[in-house]
């Protein structure tokens, strides 16, 4: 029995010793190297490119410009393909772009024998631009645009959707309602995975292979096919171990270009390694959002009517399209919802900033910052305890929104645990009437989070298991290990069903779309839930086949055997009748009926459920110097059954750290006039280091969600959600000052404290 | 429809352009290099090894001697594992051997940073031996042995088996029988594949991976497990493209040592590349055999009673054991058989020469040389036409020997074609009474050959097929492409069943035992017959699933649809209802029932059938200079349905060339006293070059064998059988001189012609 145990990561040893092979470790003889030339304007058009000097450079093999590439626009979003064209991802991207939409857009590529030659060649390329006014904010894009960023969207609005639940106008007629409104804003931040995007491409026969650090090999295969205008079966994508993705590698951005460059040099292997500086601007960022929230509340704190207007800054390309903004907007009717009249308008707006795409939490960290700030402001105004007002209004068991059902709900217990950890009631009292330059406060926030993408998109996954002669198995998952520990959890699941040790479950970590069972990939906290069910089903099928062969071998009737501790036993008496190894060996080698026991099972998931969690923090704010110290911080999660406590805690630690940066220090900065990135490197971009990180406490409330393969539900993304708003609320409780824009940097603290006359 | 067409090899482009990856192309960072130290005596014992100087050498990482390795004996034969211990291969081999059994035995191994250091270290190792008399012939091994080569076999006889059919003693009582006897002998020859044995080994987690140029990855995995004493599931074997094997890579000889060496250096990657000089003596050779045949014949040429005594020179290790000798001995009752009293005694004898193992034809080229010489001698004596005597005595349709059934028999038509090509009747007359120094002659030989190893061993194979969104498929076969074109033929089979072009069938040529369906590998001309049936069955299952999904998608009842030319059609009217691409895409992405169409099918083969063929040659013998010119040579084969005429012809050309060398020039030479190899290199070992090779004519007689997946039966090995005896018989017909020992070298010609007073 492995589920629920802190099994050591299956890849721990190889990762620690350096044996684990990442994309850059795949040594391919005589690889060429490609480098990309990026635009030095944010909005405009390439008029001409002069490569005459560059091509003369020794070592340069081929230069491809935006004028050479096929006139095919392709989608980059790592979403399942949809048979419904109206549900298809926006195809607005070419391999290289003559129409330049952000400072750093890809306009040419050099293939050379080495990276120095490639980089030198880029410096020799001369470009003439036609320049338009850079639109670096949503406001500018809506109001100051002369030439639309994408001609298909004349007003620069990628999408505007809205919904209304109940009768808002009627609901607000109720007497004695108190009206609140607030505006909240989040900034663009970056994933900062350790391994930058990297790929290799080379031809085999009439096909093209791309080895890439991607979260979504099967989707990458399809998008490469779309981008190059070739049949998808002509493309093979291999995903080795990857050094993090956090959603950034859920876009298929450079794999198609790499495939194209290889084909442009006769199928030779070409390596395309994106630098950190490029990654900051030329891949994806977390969507910056602006929220305007209005709430009518009864004096007891009960919400009656709510309204949201939300603008997301998409940046230059659609990437995941309206999805993040839509998800944020729809969350408005989830965590707090019960029979409340609700209205929402959501806008995704193109600007001349780097394209925003998926990032851990997919819109919810932004939304949670807004809503948890807003509810805190209401609580404060109404003098209701922060916990109390959330309990009154939050989601209850049985709630359903668009087929996402609250099958299990440990939120209140999570709150109890978090509350205890920070000694909430005492601290609230203790910190009530503080004066002086250094003040303390406690704050909290809650969230709910769906598991996977059903019913918005298709949820399909598959798993193949092969039984060895010694009773051990190989497991091939289309779902991908991206550092989160998926392989370990899948191994535990198979181990659990077959009742064999995890050491006997050999995970095939490298996906190869030619042979790896289909799965849409690692995103949306879907893997242990959707793909895990595929693993479970495949293991059950293998078990059935083992028992079937045991019946044959032992000449016993069906139904009386069980698999237990690597033995075939008499189900009733527990008597050992044969070892699993004997049966597995017999299956292959007996001359009467040789059978190669495998299972290859598709799981289509048609359910979804909510995870929950809270964050509690205690801060100490040094007002004169604008510094927030985190004294205590805890995340408590209800992710259903905890499959692996140690790894779950690690997942939470990583998410908390990400939310800490989001809340306090991280922001991609651009020159407002030119759109030029100002801090696209790890020195100037303030990712929290270990020195900035307090002890991160991770706790769990275990529920058993009936829809999860082992009672489990989402945990991948949720930890990144609640820390930032909890800090904001703790600062409010400590100082009385509302910080409604992330990150709450020393500069913003000082400015606001000065404004509020605290300094 | 692809079967029967000369489809271009699926790997042609990649092999021609150098894209195809062989073992040595797999670049693994910082690989260490291992070299083996070989004994310089042929029979004895290592008393001591002094590595003190060698270990001091810079670059040397580790030295392992025969005193360090585990005391585990393992079998090297590439046979299916048998659940019956009495049927198990002989385990007589250790990773390194303290008991030295041939000149070149493996006694130590050096792991170093580079091959120069490794080789220099070997020169610094000092060895003391206890030496026994080298037994370099069967006679010496039987008569002059003091210390048995293997203590388990005190008389050096690995096996002696015999059989009797009918009542021999009674049969020979018949009146008017004419008695014939003859002795025939073949020499040890070498496979001479282009790519020498090579492997890499490295650890992953708690497992060991070996990348090897092997014909039998799944068997190699098992034998590595056996040799190292670890569970088989802890071993992974990967087989890239390989540059020929011809049976030599059907032994698992150095993969276990390589795995062991990697583990001895902490799992670091170690490369073990066997040189040509080593390959000649330290891998396997074709078993040299001596035949004594006695035949009682009626005056009309009808055989009545026959007796065979056969001695095979096994060399130092059992390798495939008694199998080759046994197969040769059992063939004695096959090609010529019908109700004839037959007796045979077969001996496999250990000697202090390199171990003999599998080589294309597995005993039958040797046997055919003997029997076809013998029958020719009888024909000559009785003045019966060579063809006539064979027709009288050869196998007829319906014959069964040990479950191998003659389901189809194109032998007589083969003879007709061959006869026509060399203008037999006229040439016989024309060359009747020649004199002078240069004489011409025609000769012929026939053979029969079983397909696969049923019922001697298990015949099991598996195939997995994965359907892509564009309707193309990937095919994973456990059976291996070793240069013979297996991948192309499998692709044709799948193409045929699914009615899609071969270009849409993507063969996964690299086997990886973790995920590749189980198959025992490439040997015994079994693949198109045994594994091909797995491919056929898997394709049928995929087709059924495609039609099943088509029914679902089109909302049509089952049974009215067919797959045709990449479309789903109305079976009755031929109307196109959907493209295969639409169905394949719908299968994965429809939100109602997403299904990942694959099949993973085991085929256990419980049939066997005979292939047939003939060779006709016309020679011109220059008596004074001892030279044989081949004026014309043709092989005509009945291999059932010809799956790919061009590739079949190529297969025949290769086999004819091999038989030509076997008959005329190839022989591994050893110093009789010391057992030291004398010509273990491609300069001194006389492999025929293109300059020695006449036009090789390959023709076919197509039958349809009901037991083959597409009417096909063995073709891989048969072409290597008949050329040598046909040449021998042509020389006999030209000169009247019998050459009963292979190869018929200029030296042997001169000696014999002198003896016969022709010069």
Coordinates of N, CA, C and O in Angstrom, one line a residue, chain B residues 85-130:
Chain B
X85 N 13.4 -26.9 -17.1 CA 14.8 -26.8 -16.9 C 15.6 -27.7 -17.8 O 16.8 -27.4 -18.1
X86 N 15.1 -28.9 -18.2 CA 15.8 -29.8 -19.0 C 16.0 -29.3 -20.4 O 16.8 -29.8 -21.2
X87 N 15.3 -28.3 -20.7 CA 15.3 -27.7 -22.1 C 16.1 -26.4 -22.0 O 16.3 -25.7 -23.0
X88 N 16.7 -26.0 -20.9 CA 17.4 -24.8 -20.7 C 18.7 -24.8 -21.4 O 19.3 -25.8 -21.6
X89 N 19.1 -23.6 -21.8 CA 20.5 -23.5 -22.5 C 21.5 -23.8 -21.4 O 21.4 -23.5 -20.3
X90 N 22.7 -24.2 -21.9 CA 23.8 -24.6 -21.0 C 24.4 -23.3 -20.5 O 24.8 -22.4 -21.3
X91 N 24.5 -23.2 -19.2 CA 25.1 -22.0 -18.6 C 26.6 -22.4 -18.2 O 26.8 -23.1 -17.2
X92 N 27.5 -22.0 -19.1 CA 28.9 -22.5 -18.9 C 29.9 -21.3 -19.0 O 31.1 -21.5 -19.1
X93 N 29.3 -20.1 -18.9 CA 30.1 -18.9 -19.2 C 30.1 -18.0 -18.0 O 29.0 -17.8 -17.4
X94 N 31.2 -17.5 -17.6 CA 31.3 -16.5 -16.6 C 31.6 -15.2 -17.2 O 32.1 -15.1 -18.4
X95 N 31.4 -14.1 -16.5 CA 31.7 -12.8 -17.1 C 33.2 -12.7 -17.6 O 33.5 -12.2 -18.6
X96 N 34.0 -13.3 -16.7 CA 35.4 -13.4 -17.1 C 35.8 -14.8 -16.6 O 35.3 -15.3 -15.6
X97 N 36.8 -15.4 -17.3 CA 37.0 -16.8 -17.0 C 38.4 -17.1 -16.5 O 39.4 -16.8 -17.2
X98 N 38.5 -17.7 -15.3 CA 39.7 -18.1 -14.8 C 40.2 -19.4 -15.5 O 41.3 -19.6 -15.8
X99 N 39.2 -20.3 -15.8 CA 39.5 -21.5 -16.5 C 39.4 -21.1 -18.0 O 38.4 -20.7 -18.6
X100 N 40.6 -21.1 -18.7 CA 40.7 -20.6 -20.0 C 40.5 -21.7 -21.0 O 41.1 -22.8 -20.9
X101 N 39.6 -21.5 -22.0 CA 39.2 -22.6 -22.9 C 39.5 -22.4 -24.3 O 39.4 -23.3 -25.2
X102 N 40.0 -21.2 -24.7 CA 40.4 -21.0 -26.1 C 41.4 -19.9 -26.1 O 41.5 -19.1 -25.1
X103 N 42.2 -19.8 -27.1 CA 43.2 -18.7 -27.2 C 42.4 -17.4 -27.5 O 41.9 -17.2 -28.6
X104 N 42.3 -16.6 -26.5 CA 41.5 -15.4 -26.7 C 40.4 -15.3 -25.6 O 39.6 -14.4 -25.7
X105 N 40.4 -16.3 -24.7 CA 39.3 -16.2 -23.7 C 39.4 -15.0 -22.9 O 40.5 -14.4 -22.8
X106 N 38.3 -14.5 -22.3 CA 38.3 -13.2 -21.6 C 38.7 -13.4 -20.2 O 38.1 -14.2 -19.4
X107 N 39.8 -12.8 -19.8 CA 40.3 -13.0 -18.4 C 40.3 -11.8 -17.5 O 40.3 -11.9 -16.3
X108 N 40.2 -10.6 -18.2 CA 40.2 -9.4 -17.4 C 39.6 -8.3 -18.2 O 39.5 -8.4 -19.5
X109 N 39.2 -7.2 -17.6 CA 38.7 -6.0 -18.3 C 39.2 -4.7 -17.7 O 39.2 -4.7 -16.4
X110 N 39.5 -3.8 -18.5 CA 39.9 -2.5 -18.0 C 38.9 -1.4 -18.4 O 38.5 -1.4 -19.5
X111 N 38.5 -0.6 -17.4 CA 37.7 0.5 -17.7 C 38.5 1.8 -17.5 O 39.2 2.0 -16.5
X112 N 38.6 2.6 -18.6 CA 39.4 3.7 -18.6 C 38.7 4.9 -19.2 O 37.6 4.8 -19.7
X113 N 39.4 6.1 -19.1 CA 38.8 7.3 -19.7 C 38.8 7.3 -21.2 O 38.0 8.0 -21.8
X114 N 39.7 6.5 -21.8 CA 39.8 6.5 -23.2 C 40.4 5.1 -23.6 O 41.0 4.4 -22.8
X115 N 40.3 4.8 -24.9 CA 40.7 3.5 -25.3 C 42.2 3.3 -25.3 O 42.7 2.2 -25.0
X116 N 42.9 4.3 -25.5 CA 44.4 4.2 -25.5 C 44.8 3.8 -24.1 O 45.6 2.9 -24.0
X117 N 44.3 4.5 -23.1 CA 44.7 4.1 -21.7 C 44.3 2.7 -21.4 O 45.1 2.0 -20.8
X118 N 43.1 2.3 -21.9 CA 42.6 0.9 -21.6 C 43.6 -0.1 -22.2 O 44.0 -1.1 -21.6
X119 N 43.9 0.2 -23.5 CA 44.8 -0.8 -24.2 C 46.2 -0.8 -23.6 O 46.8 -1.9 -23.5
X120 N 46.7 0.3 -23.2 CA 48.0 0.4 -22.6 C 48.0 -0.4 -21.2 O 48.9 -1.1 -20.9
X121 N 46.9 -0.2 -20.5 CA 46.8 -0.9 -19.2 C 46.8 -2.4 -19.4 O 47.5 -3.1 -18.6
X122 N 46.2 -2.9 -20.4 CA 46.1 -4.3 -20.7 C 47.5 -4.9 -20.9 O 47.9 -5.9 -20.4
X123 N 48.3 -4.1 -21.6 CA 49.7 -4.5 -21.8 C 50.5 -4.6 -20.5 O 51.6 -5.3 -20.5
X124 N 50.1 -3.8 -19.5 CA 50.9 -3.8 -18.3 C 50.4 -4.9 -17.3 O 51.0 -5.1 -16.2
X125 N 49.3 -5.6 -17.6 CA 48.8 -6.7 -16.7 C 49.6 -7.9 -17.0 O 49.9 -8.3 -18.1
X126 N 50.1 -8.5 -15.9 CA 50.9 -9.7 -15.9 C 50.0 -10.9 -15.5 O 49.4 -10.9 -14.5
X127 N 50.1 -12.0 -16.3 CA 49.3 -13.2 -16.1 C 50.1 -14.4 -16.0 O 51.1 -14.6 -16.8
X128 N 49.9 -15.2 -15.0 CA 50.5 -16.5 -14.9 C 49.4 -17.6 -15.1 O 48.3 -17.5 -14.6
X129 N 49.8 -18.5 -16.0 CA 48.8 -19.6 -16.4 C 49.3 -21.0 -15.9 O 50.5 -21.2 -15.8
X130 N 48.4 -21.8 -15.7 CA 48.6 -23.3 -15.7 C 48.1 -23.8 -17.0 O 47.0 -23.5 -17.4

